[in-house]
Amino acid sequence: MKILHIATDDKFVDHALPVFEKVYPEANDVFVFASKKPLKYVELNPDHIETKQSNYFNKKPKLGKEAYQKYDLVIFHCLRCSTYPELANIPEDTPTIWLGWGVDYYVDFLHGIPLLLSDTQKIYNRLVGNKPKRQAAKLVKRLVGVLRPRSIKIRAVERITIFSPVLPEEFGMVKNARTWRRFPEFASWNYGTLEDHLIKGFEGESVTGKAILIGNSATYTGNHAEVFSLLRELQVNDRQVIAPLSYGDPKLAAILNAMGQTYFADNFEPLMDFMPIEDYIAIIKKCGYVIMNHVRQQAVGNIVIMLYLGARVFLRQENPAYNFFRKSGITISTVQELVENPELLNEPLTQIEQAKNKAIVSDYWSRERAYERTRMLVEKAFAMKGLECPEVLPETYR
């Protein structure tokens, strides 16, 4: 069996490939679609790097049909504008899997959900939204047919066999967002395992301080500005505030860095440079409290790490991740609760709550569960096409 993984230049593919390779040894090829070489985030050696760019209105496959005919299964790691046109050249009897990240379905199919809070929206308008050229481009797209590229993506999704979003709850959200001629079947799958990616080298450890971690990246959907303002209103001036800003929009990172320095002075620690995961965890392990102000699902890996380490995590109540973790039995708080009861920033989880959270995430994101989910994902994709999947004996991946 041969499996083709289509990805963009992002760190997540490095977490995925070892899992697939363990379950299906020597069966995986990786094609990375990137704007340029060398790759910035992907560390593995892809079998092919595609750098040909297409304009907004010319969404054509970059690889010919013959490139896909030798593969039994094609997996899309995030369905980006650079990759979804490829569905047109994949044989219809070849199973396809879409491993969603959030950015690929919130923007196109869940765009009716307002993701930015008021202060962040003002920053966005200043940096991005109100630029004359951008407004003109938006108008042109509407006039000449903005639905054409989106309709191509809709048709692409309707050809996919399996869709696995980050959270099970998001499958229904996307499916019910519009009327589809056909919609993929659901399967559960997650990036990364605790042992190999998320807490490797920090097994059994716990948070060591009362610093506050805000967000996971320099993205507008993190709504950092509102959290900074809240902490300033609460006069949190004796705590270290850590904000990862190495990933995302550099202009937003600069503004958030300046805002953090103004509000918290020497207590503010922005993480401006991309770093190895072990160095990152060594820093955020100081954070006994975590505030993720996203309206949508985001930063799940960071949340899992901090739950494992025993931090009190605050998510927005409307964030689908909040219900997911709560239904899983995890002790988790909401940002709205923090607004009503600021003393929660001085109340660490009890040892019983920490132990329970650690046990739940250790099971759900374990290596063994990842291998099992991978096998079930691939088998279901073949079954949906009426095909048999090569059997994998348990000893193959244990």
Short mmCIF file of C-alpha atoms in Angstrom, two decimals:
data_model
loop_
_atom_site.label_atom_id
_atom_site.label_comp_id
_atom_site.label_asym_id
_atom_site.label_seq_id
_atom_site.Cartn_x
_atom_site.Cartn_y
_atom_site.Cartn_z
CA MET A 1 0.00 0.00 0.00
CA LYS A 2 1.14 3.53 -0.78
CA ILE A 3 -0.19 6.56 1.11
CA LEU A 4 0.37 10.12 -0.09
CA HIS A 5 0.34 12.93 2.46
CA ILE A 6 -0.28 16.41 1.06
CA ALA A 7 0.75 19.16 3.47
CA THR A 8 1.87 22.76 3.70
CA ASP A 9 4.96 24.09 5.46
CA ASP A 10 3.74 23.62 9.01
CA LYS A 11 5.09 21.88 12.08
CA PHE A 12 2.09 19.54 12.46
CA VAL A 13 3.11 17.24 9.63
CA ASP A 14 6.23 16.28 11.61
CA HIS A 15 3.91 14.97 14.33
CA ALA A 16 1.74 13.04 11.92
CA LEU A 17 4.16 11.15 9.73
CA PRO A 18 5.90 9.07 12.45
CA VAL A 19 2.50 7.82 13.63
CA PHE A 20 1.41 6.75 10.13
CA GLU A 21 4.83 5.26 9.47
CA LYS A 22 4.64 3.19 12.65
CA VAL A 23 1.24 1.77 11.70
CA TYR A 24 1.99 1.47 7.97
CA PRO A 25 5.79 1.12 7.66
CA GLU A 26 7.45 2.35 4.47
CA ALA A 27 4.06 3.15 2.93
CA ASN A 28 4.08 6.94 3.27
CA ASP A 29 5.20 9.69 0.89
CA VAL A 30 4.95 13.40 1.75
CA PHE A 31 4.41 16.21 -0.75
CA VAL A 32 4.74 19.69 0.76
CA PHE A 33 3.16 22.68 -0.99
CA ALA A 34 5.13 25.78 0.01
CA SER A 35 5.72 29.31 -1.22
CA LYS A 36 9.48 28.88 -1.25
CA LYS A 37 12.45 26.74 -0.30
CA PRO A 38 13.95 25.97 2.13
CA LEU A 39 11.02 25.00 4.33
CA LYS A 40 10.66 26.95 7.56
CA TYR A 41 8.71 24.60 9.82
CA VAL A 42 8.74 21.09 8.33
CA GLU A 43 11.86 19.29 9.53
CA LEU A 44 11.39 15.92 7.86
CA ASN A 45 12.66 15.36 4.33
CA PRO A 46 9.61 15.46 2.03
CA ASP A 47 9.50 13.29 -1.05
CA HIS A 48 8.52 16.34 -3.09
CA ILE A 49 8.25 20.11 -2.51
CA GLU A 50 5.83 21.95 -4.78
CA THR A 51 6.42 25.70 -5.06
CA LYS A 52 4.33 26.57 -8.12
CA GLN A 53 1.87 29.30 -7.15
CA SER A 54 -1.60 29.91 -8.57
CA ASN A 55 -3.51 33.17 -8.45
CA TYR A 56 -6.80 33.63 -6.63
CA PHE A 57 -9.03 32.98 -9.62
CA ASN A 58 -6.99 30.23 -11.28
CA LYS A 59 -7.35 27.35 -8.88
CA LYS A 60 -5.95 24.46 -10.91
CA PRO A 61 -4.20 21.31 -9.66
CA LYS A 62 -0.44 21.63 -9.63
CA LEU A 63 0.23 17.91 -9.97
CA GLY A 64 -0.92 15.85 -12.94
CA LYS A 65 -3.30 12.91 -12.69
CA GLU A 66 -0.46 10.49 -13.28
CA ALA A 67 1.17 11.61 -10.02
CA TYR A 68 -1.81 10.34 -8.03
CA GLN A 69 -2.46 7.08 -9.85
CA LYS A 70 0.25 5.18 -8.00
CA TYR A 71 -1.26 5.91 -4.56
CA ASP A 72 -3.92 3.86 -2.77
CA LEU A 73 -4.85 6.65 -0.34
CA VAL A 74 -4.37 10.44 -0.29
CA ILE A 75 -4.41 12.39 2.98
CA PHE A 76 -4.73 16.17 3.14
CA HIS A 77 -3.19 17.77 6.22
CA CYS A 78 -5.36 20.90 6.33
CA LEU A 79 -7.31 21.80 3.20
CA ARG A 80 -5.62 25.04 2.18
CA CYS A 81 -6.17 27.16 -0.92
CA SER A 82 -2.90 25.78 -2.31
CA THR A 83 -3.94 22.14 -1.91
CA TYR A 84 -7.69 21.64 -2.30
CA PRO A 85 -7.64 21.99 -6.13
CA GLU A 86 -5.64 18.73 -6.17
CA LEU A 87 -8.86 16.78 -5.51
CA ALA A 88 -9.79 17.30 -9.16
CA ASN A 89 -6.88 15.13 -10.33
CA ILE A 90 -7.24 12.31 -7.80
CA PRO A 91 -9.05 9.24 -9.21
CA GLU A 92 -12.59 9.03 -7.86
CA ASP A 93 -12.10 5.47 -6.63
CA THR A 94 -9.08 6.50 -4.51
CA PRO A 95 -9.99 7.11 -0.84
CA THR A 96 -9.18 10.60 0.44
CA ILE A 97 -8.92 11.93 3.99
CA TRP A 98 -9.11 15.53 5.19
CA LEU A 99 -7.40 16.08 8.54
CA GLY A 100 -8.75 19.50 9.46
CA TRP A 101 -6.93 22.08 11.54
CA GLY A 102 -9.62 24.70 12.05
CA VAL A 103 -8.27 27.48 9.88
CA ASP A 104 -9.33 25.50 6.81
CA TYR A 105 -13.00 25.21 7.77
CA TYR A 106 -13.72 28.21 9.99
CA VAL A 107 -12.74 30.70 7.29
CA ASP A 108 -14.68 29.16 4.41
CA PHE A 109 -17.59 27.35 6.01
CA LEU A 110 -18.06 28.78 9.51
CA HIS A 111 -17.38 32.40 8.56
CA GLY A 112 -20.69 33.49 10.08
CA ILE A 113 -19.22 33.04 13.57
CA PRO A 114 -17.60 36.29 14.77
CA LEU A 115 -14.16 35.27 16.01
CA LEU A 116 -12.69 38.64 17.02
CA LEU A 117 -13.68 40.58 20.13
CA SER A 118 -14.05 44.36 19.98
CA ASP A 119 -10.53 45.50 20.94
CA THR A 120 -8.92 42.89 18.71
CA GLN A 121 -11.24 43.81 15.85
CA LYS A 122 -9.98 47.40 16.08
CA ILE A 123 -6.38 46.19 15.83
CA TYR A 124 -7.29 44.01 12.88
CA ASN A 125 -9.01 46.91 11.13
CA ARG A 126 -5.98 49.10 11.70
CA LEU A 127 -3.45 46.55 10.45
CA VAL A 128 -5.39 44.66 7.83
CA GLY A 129 -9.08 45.20 7.34
CA ASN A 130 -9.35 48.86 6.38
CA LYS A 131 -6.40 49.15 4.03
CA PRO A 132 -7.65 50.69 0.75
CA LYS A 133 -5.95 48.05 -1.40
CA ARG A 134 -7.45 45.25 0.64
CA GLN A 135 -10.92 46.78 0.47
CA ALA A 136 -10.57 47.21 -3.29
CA ALA A 137 -9.45 43.60 -3.65
CA LYS A 138 -12.47 42.43 -1.67
CA LEU A 139 -14.78 44.43 -3.90
CA VAL A 140 -13.21 43.06 -7.08
CA LYS A 141 -13.53 39.51 -5.81
CA ARG A 142 -17.21 40.05 -5.12
CA LEU A 143 -17.82 41.68 -8.50
CA VAL A 144 -16.04 39.09 -10.66
CA GLY A 145 -17.18 36.08 -8.66
CA VAL A 146 -15.79 35.46 -5.20
CA LEU A 147 -17.88 32.30 -5.13
CA ARG A 148 -15.81 30.67 -7.85
CA PRO A 149 -12.80 29.77 -5.65
CA ARG A 150 -15.11 28.92 -2.75
CA SER A 151 -17.31 26.80 -5.01
CA ILE A 152 -14.21 24.90 -6.11
CA LYS A 153 -13.43 24.14 -2.47
CA ILE A 154 -17.04 23.08 -1.89
CA ARG A 155 -16.84 20.65 -4.80
CA ALA A 156 -13.48 19.42 -3.45
CA VAL A 157 -14.94 18.74 -0.01
CA GLU A 158 -17.82 16.82 -1.58
CA ARG A 159 -15.28 14.47 -3.18
CA ILE A 160 -13.51 13.68 0.09
CA THR A 161 -14.13 10.31 1.73
CA ILE A 162 -13.35 11.07 5.39
CA PHE A 163 -13.25 14.35 7.32
CA SER A 164 -11.58 14.46 10.73
CA PRO A 165 -11.75 17.90 12.39
CA VAL A 166 -9.79 18.76 15.51
CA LEU A 167 -12.82 18.19 17.74
CA PRO A 168 -15.71 15.78 17.09
CA GLU A 169 -18.18 18.63 17.79
CA GLU A 170 -16.86 20.55 14.79
CA PHE A 171 -17.88 17.85 12.31
CA GLY A 172 -21.56 18.66 12.76
CA MET A 173 -20.85 22.39 12.70
CA VAL A 174 -19.26 22.16 9.25
CA LYS A 175 -21.76 19.62 7.92
CA ASN A 176 -24.70 21.82 8.95
CA ALA A 177 -23.13 25.06 7.74
CA ARG A 178 -24.57 24.69 4.25
CA THR A 179 -26.41 22.30 1.94
CA TRP A 180 -23.97 19.79 0.49
CA ARG A 181 -24.52 17.44 -2.42
CA ARG A 182 -22.44 14.96 -0.45
CA PHE A 183 -20.45 15.29 2.76
CA PRO A 184 -17.54 13.14 3.98
CA GLU A 185 -17.94 10.61 6.76
CA PHE A 186 -16.54 11.30 10.24
CA ALA A 187 -13.50 9.69 11.83
CA SER A 188 -11.56 10.71 14.91
CA TRP A 189 -7.87 11.53 14.64
CA ASN A 190 -5.47 13.89 16.43
CA TYR A 191 -2.00 15.27 15.82
CA GLY A 192 0.78 14.37 18.21
CA THR A 193 1.11 12.06 21.18
CA LEU A 194 1.98 12.99 24.72
CA GLU A 195 4.96 10.65 24.88
CA ASP A 196 6.55 11.60 21.57
CA HIS A 197 5.60 15.23 20.96
CA LEU A 198 3.69 17.11 23.63
CA ILE A 199 5.44 16.40 26.94
CA LYS A 200 8.46 14.34 25.92
CA GLY A 201 11.14 14.81 28.55
CA PHE A 202 8.66 16.24 31.05
CA GLU A 203 6.76 13.06 31.91
CA GLY A 204 5.32 13.16 35.41
CA GLU A 205 6.20 16.82 35.96
CA SER A 206 3.91 19.64 37.09
CA VAL A 207 3.71 23.40 36.82
CA THR A 208 6.19 25.14 39.08
CA GLY A 209 4.89 28.70 39.39
CA LYS A 210 1.95 31.06 39.19
CA ALA A 211 2.87 32.85 35.96
CA ILE A 212 0.07 33.40 33.44
CA LEU A 213 0.22 32.03 29.89
CA ILE A 214 -1.81 33.98 27.32
CA GLY A 215 -2.64 32.47 23.92
CA ASN A 216 -0.49 30.30 21.71
CA SER A 217 0.47 32.49 18.74
CA ALA A 218 0.33 35.95 17.19
CA THR A 219 -3.08 35.39 15.63
CA TYR A 220 -6.05 37.74 15.82
CA THR A 221 -8.35 34.94 16.91
CA GLY A 222 -6.37 34.74 20.16
CA ASN A 223 -8.02 38.00 21.29
CA HIS A 224 -4.97 38.91 23.37
CA ALA A 225 -5.87 42.59 23.73
CA GLU A 226 -8.95 41.81 25.83
CA VAL A 227 -6.95 39.55 28.15
CA PHE A 228 -4.21 42.17 28.58
CA SER A 229 -6.87 44.76 29.47
CA LEU A 230 -8.57 42.40 31.89
CA LEU A 231 -5.33 41.65 33.75
CA ARG A 232 -4.53 45.34 33.93
CA GLU A 233 -8.00 46.06 35.35
CA LEU A 234 -7.46 43.31 37.91
CA GLN A 235 -4.14 44.95 38.81
CA VAL A 236 -2.17 41.80 38.15
CA ASN A 237 1.22 43.45 38.52
CA ASP A 238 3.13 40.90 40.58
CA ARG A 239 2.93 37.97 38.17
CA GLN A 240 4.93 37.05 35.13
CA VAL A 241 2.84 37.13 31.95
CA ILE A 242 4.06 34.92 29.09
CA ALA A 243 2.76 35.27 25.52
CA PRO A 244 3.96 33.01 22.67
CA LEU A 245 4.20 35.27 19.59
CA SER A 246 6.64 33.44 17.31
CA TYR A 247 3.93 31.96 15.13
CA GLY A 248 1.46 34.04 13.12
CA ASP A 249 1.38 37.67 11.96
CA PRO A 250 4.66 39.54 12.69
CA LYS A 251 2.87 42.92 12.69
CA LEU A 252 0.37 41.71 15.27
CA ALA A 253 3.20 40.20 17.30
CA ALA A 254 4.94 43.61 17.38
CA ILE A 255 1.77 45.36 18.59
CA LEU A 256 1.07 42.74 21.27
CA ASN A 257 4.69 42.87 22.40
CA ALA A 258 4.48 46.66 22.78
CA MET A 259 1.15 46.41 24.57
CA GLY A 260 2.47 43.77 26.95
CA GLN A 261 5.56 45.83 27.76
CA THR A 262 3.35 48.86 28.45
CA TYR A 263 0.89 47.00 30.65
CA PHE A 264 3.20 44.64 32.53
CA ALA A 265 6.70 46.12 32.13
CA ASP A 266 9.42 43.68 33.16
CA ASN A 267 6.84 41.05 34.09
CA PHE A 268 5.97 40.55 30.43
CA GLU A 269 7.83 37.79 28.59
CA PRO A 270 7.01 37.51 24.89
CA LEU A 271 8.24 34.40 23.10
CA MET A 272 9.23 35.92 19.75
CA ASP A 273 11.39 33.14 18.30
CA PHE A 274 10.36 29.66 17.22
CA MET A 275 12.03 27.13 19.52
CA PRO A 276 12.24 23.37 20.08
CA ILE A 277 9.26 21.96 21.99
CA GLU A 278 11.39 20.98 25.00
CA ASP A 279 12.65 24.56 25.40
CA TYR A 280 9.12 25.86 25.01
CA ILE A 281 7.72 23.58 27.72
CA ALA A 282 10.56 24.47 30.07
CA ILE A 283 9.38 28.10 29.86
CA ILE A 284 5.61 27.64 30.02
CA LYS A 285 5.98 25.14 32.89
CA LYS A 286 6.22 28.23 35.09
CA CYS A 287 2.58 29.00 34.28
CA GLY A 288 0.08 27.75 36.81
CA TYR A 289 -2.64 29.62 34.94
CA VAL A 290 -3.53 29.68 31.24
CA ILE A 291 -5.92 32.05 29.46
CA MET A 292 -6.95 31.08 25.92
CA ASN A 293 -9.39 33.73 24.72
CA HIS A 294 -10.30 32.12 21.39
CA VAL A 295 -13.92 32.00 20.32
CA ARG A 296 -13.14 29.05 18.06
CA GLN A 297 -11.16 25.90 18.67
CA GLN A 298 -7.46 26.69 18.64
CA ALA A 299 -4.29 25.82 20.58
CA VAL A 300 -5.52 22.36 21.58
CA GLY A 301 -1.94 21.03 21.81
CA ASN A 302 -0.96 23.82 24.20
CA ILE A 303 -4.09 23.25 26.26
CA VAL A 304 -3.38 19.52 26.55
CA ILE A 305 0.20 20.21 27.65
CA MET A 306 -0.92 22.60 30.37
CA LEU A 307 -3.72 20.32 31.57
CA TYR A 308 -1.19 17.51 31.86
CA LEU A 309 1.14 19.75 33.87
CA GLY A 310 -1.70 20.70 36.23
CA ALA A 311 -2.42 24.32 35.30
CA ARG A 312 -5.80 25.97 35.72
CA VAL A 313 -6.95 26.64 32.16
CA PHE A 314 -9.48 29.30 31.14
CA LEU A 315 -11.30 28.97 27.79
CA ARG A 316 -14.15 31.03 26.44
CA GLN A 317 -17.47 29.35 27.17
CA GLU A 318 -18.54 29.55 23.51
CA ASN A 319 -15.35 27.83 22.35
CA PRO A 320 -16.21 24.24 21.22
CA ALA A 321 -13.05 23.07 22.98
CA TYR A 322 -14.55 24.04 26.34
CA ASN A 323 -17.48 21.63 25.95
CA PHE A 324 -15.18 18.95 24.57
CA PHE A 325 -12.86 19.03 27.59
CA ARG A 326 -15.70 19.44 30.08
CA LYS A 327 -17.59 16.44 28.64
CA SER A 328 -14.36 14.45 28.88
CA GLY A 329 -14.45 14.97 32.64
CA ILE A 330 -11.68 17.55 32.80
CA THR A 331 -11.75 20.37 35.33
CA ILE A 332 -11.59 23.54 33.27
CA SER A 333 -12.69 27.14 33.79
CA THR A 334 -14.11 29.82 31.50
CA VAL A 335 -12.86 33.31 30.80
CA GLN A 336 -16.33 34.54 31.71
CA GLU A 337 -15.97 32.94 35.15
CA LEU A 338 -12.66 34.74 35.59
CA VAL A 339 -14.30 38.08 34.83
CA GLU A 340 -16.92 37.38 37.50
CA ASN A 341 -14.50 35.87 40.01
CA PRO A 342 -10.93 37.25 39.64
CA GLU A 343 -9.84 35.23 42.68
CA LEU A 344 -9.67 32.19 40.40
CA LEU A 345 -6.24 33.49 39.38
CA ASN A 346 -5.14 32.74 42.93
CA GLU A 347 -6.78 29.33 43.20
CA PRO A 348 -4.70 26.50 41.72
CA LEU A 349 -6.35 23.18 40.97
CA THR A 350 -6.46 20.71 43.83
CA GLN A 351 -4.17 17.71 43.67
CA ILE A 352 -7.19 15.52 42.95
CA GLU A 353 -8.24 17.76 40.03
CA GLN A 354 -4.72 17.85 38.65
CA ALA A 355 -4.36 14.06 38.86
CA LYS A 356 -7.71 13.51 37.13
CA ASN A 357 -6.90 15.94 34.32
CA LYS A 358 -3.51 14.33 33.79
CA ALA A 359 -5.03 10.85 33.64
CA ILE A 360 -7.68 11.86 31.10
CA VAL A 361 -5.35 13.62 28.66
CA SER A 362 -2.72 10.90 29.12
CA ASP A 363 -5.22 8.34 27.92
CA TYR A 364 -6.81 10.31 25.08
CA TRP A 365 -3.51 11.59 23.61
CA SER A 366 -1.46 8.46 24.32
CA ARG A 367 0.75 6.82 21.73
CA GLU A 368 -1.34 3.64 21.76
CA ARG A 369 -4.58 5.55 21.18
CA ALA A 370 -2.92 7.44 18.31
CA TYR A 371 -1.87 4.20 16.62
CA GLU A 372 -5.34 2.73 17.05
CA ARG A 373 -7.08 5.84 15.70
CA THR A 374 -4.74 5.85 12.71
CA ARG A 375 -5.53 2.26 11.85
CA MET A 376 -9.28 2.86 12.21
CA LEU A 377 -9.07 6.05 10.13
CA VAL A 378 -7.38 4.34 7.20
CA GLU A 379 -9.57 1.23 7.36
CA LYS A 380 -12.73 3.34 7.33
CA ALA A 381 -11.54 5.32 4.33
CA PHE A 382 -11.03 2.12 2.34
CA ALA A 383 -14.32 0.64 3.54
CA MET A 384 -16.24 3.73 2.39
CA LYS A 385 -14.95 3.04 -1.12
CA GLY A 386 -15.81 -0.66 -0.90
CA LEU A 387 -12.13 -1.59 -0.80
CA GLU A 388 -10.16 -3.86 1.51
CA CYS A 389 -7.41 -2.35 3.59
CA PRO A 390 -4.22 -4.36 4.18
CA GLU A 391 -4.35 -5.82 7.66
CA VAL A 392 -1.92 -4.59 10.29
CA LEU A 393 -1.06 -6.97 13.09
CA PRO A 394 -0.95 -5.43 16.59
CA GLU A 395 2.77 -6.20 16.94
CA THR A 396 3.44 -4.05 13.89
CA TYR A 397 2.79 -0.85 15.78
CA ARG A 398 3.35 -1.69 19.40
#
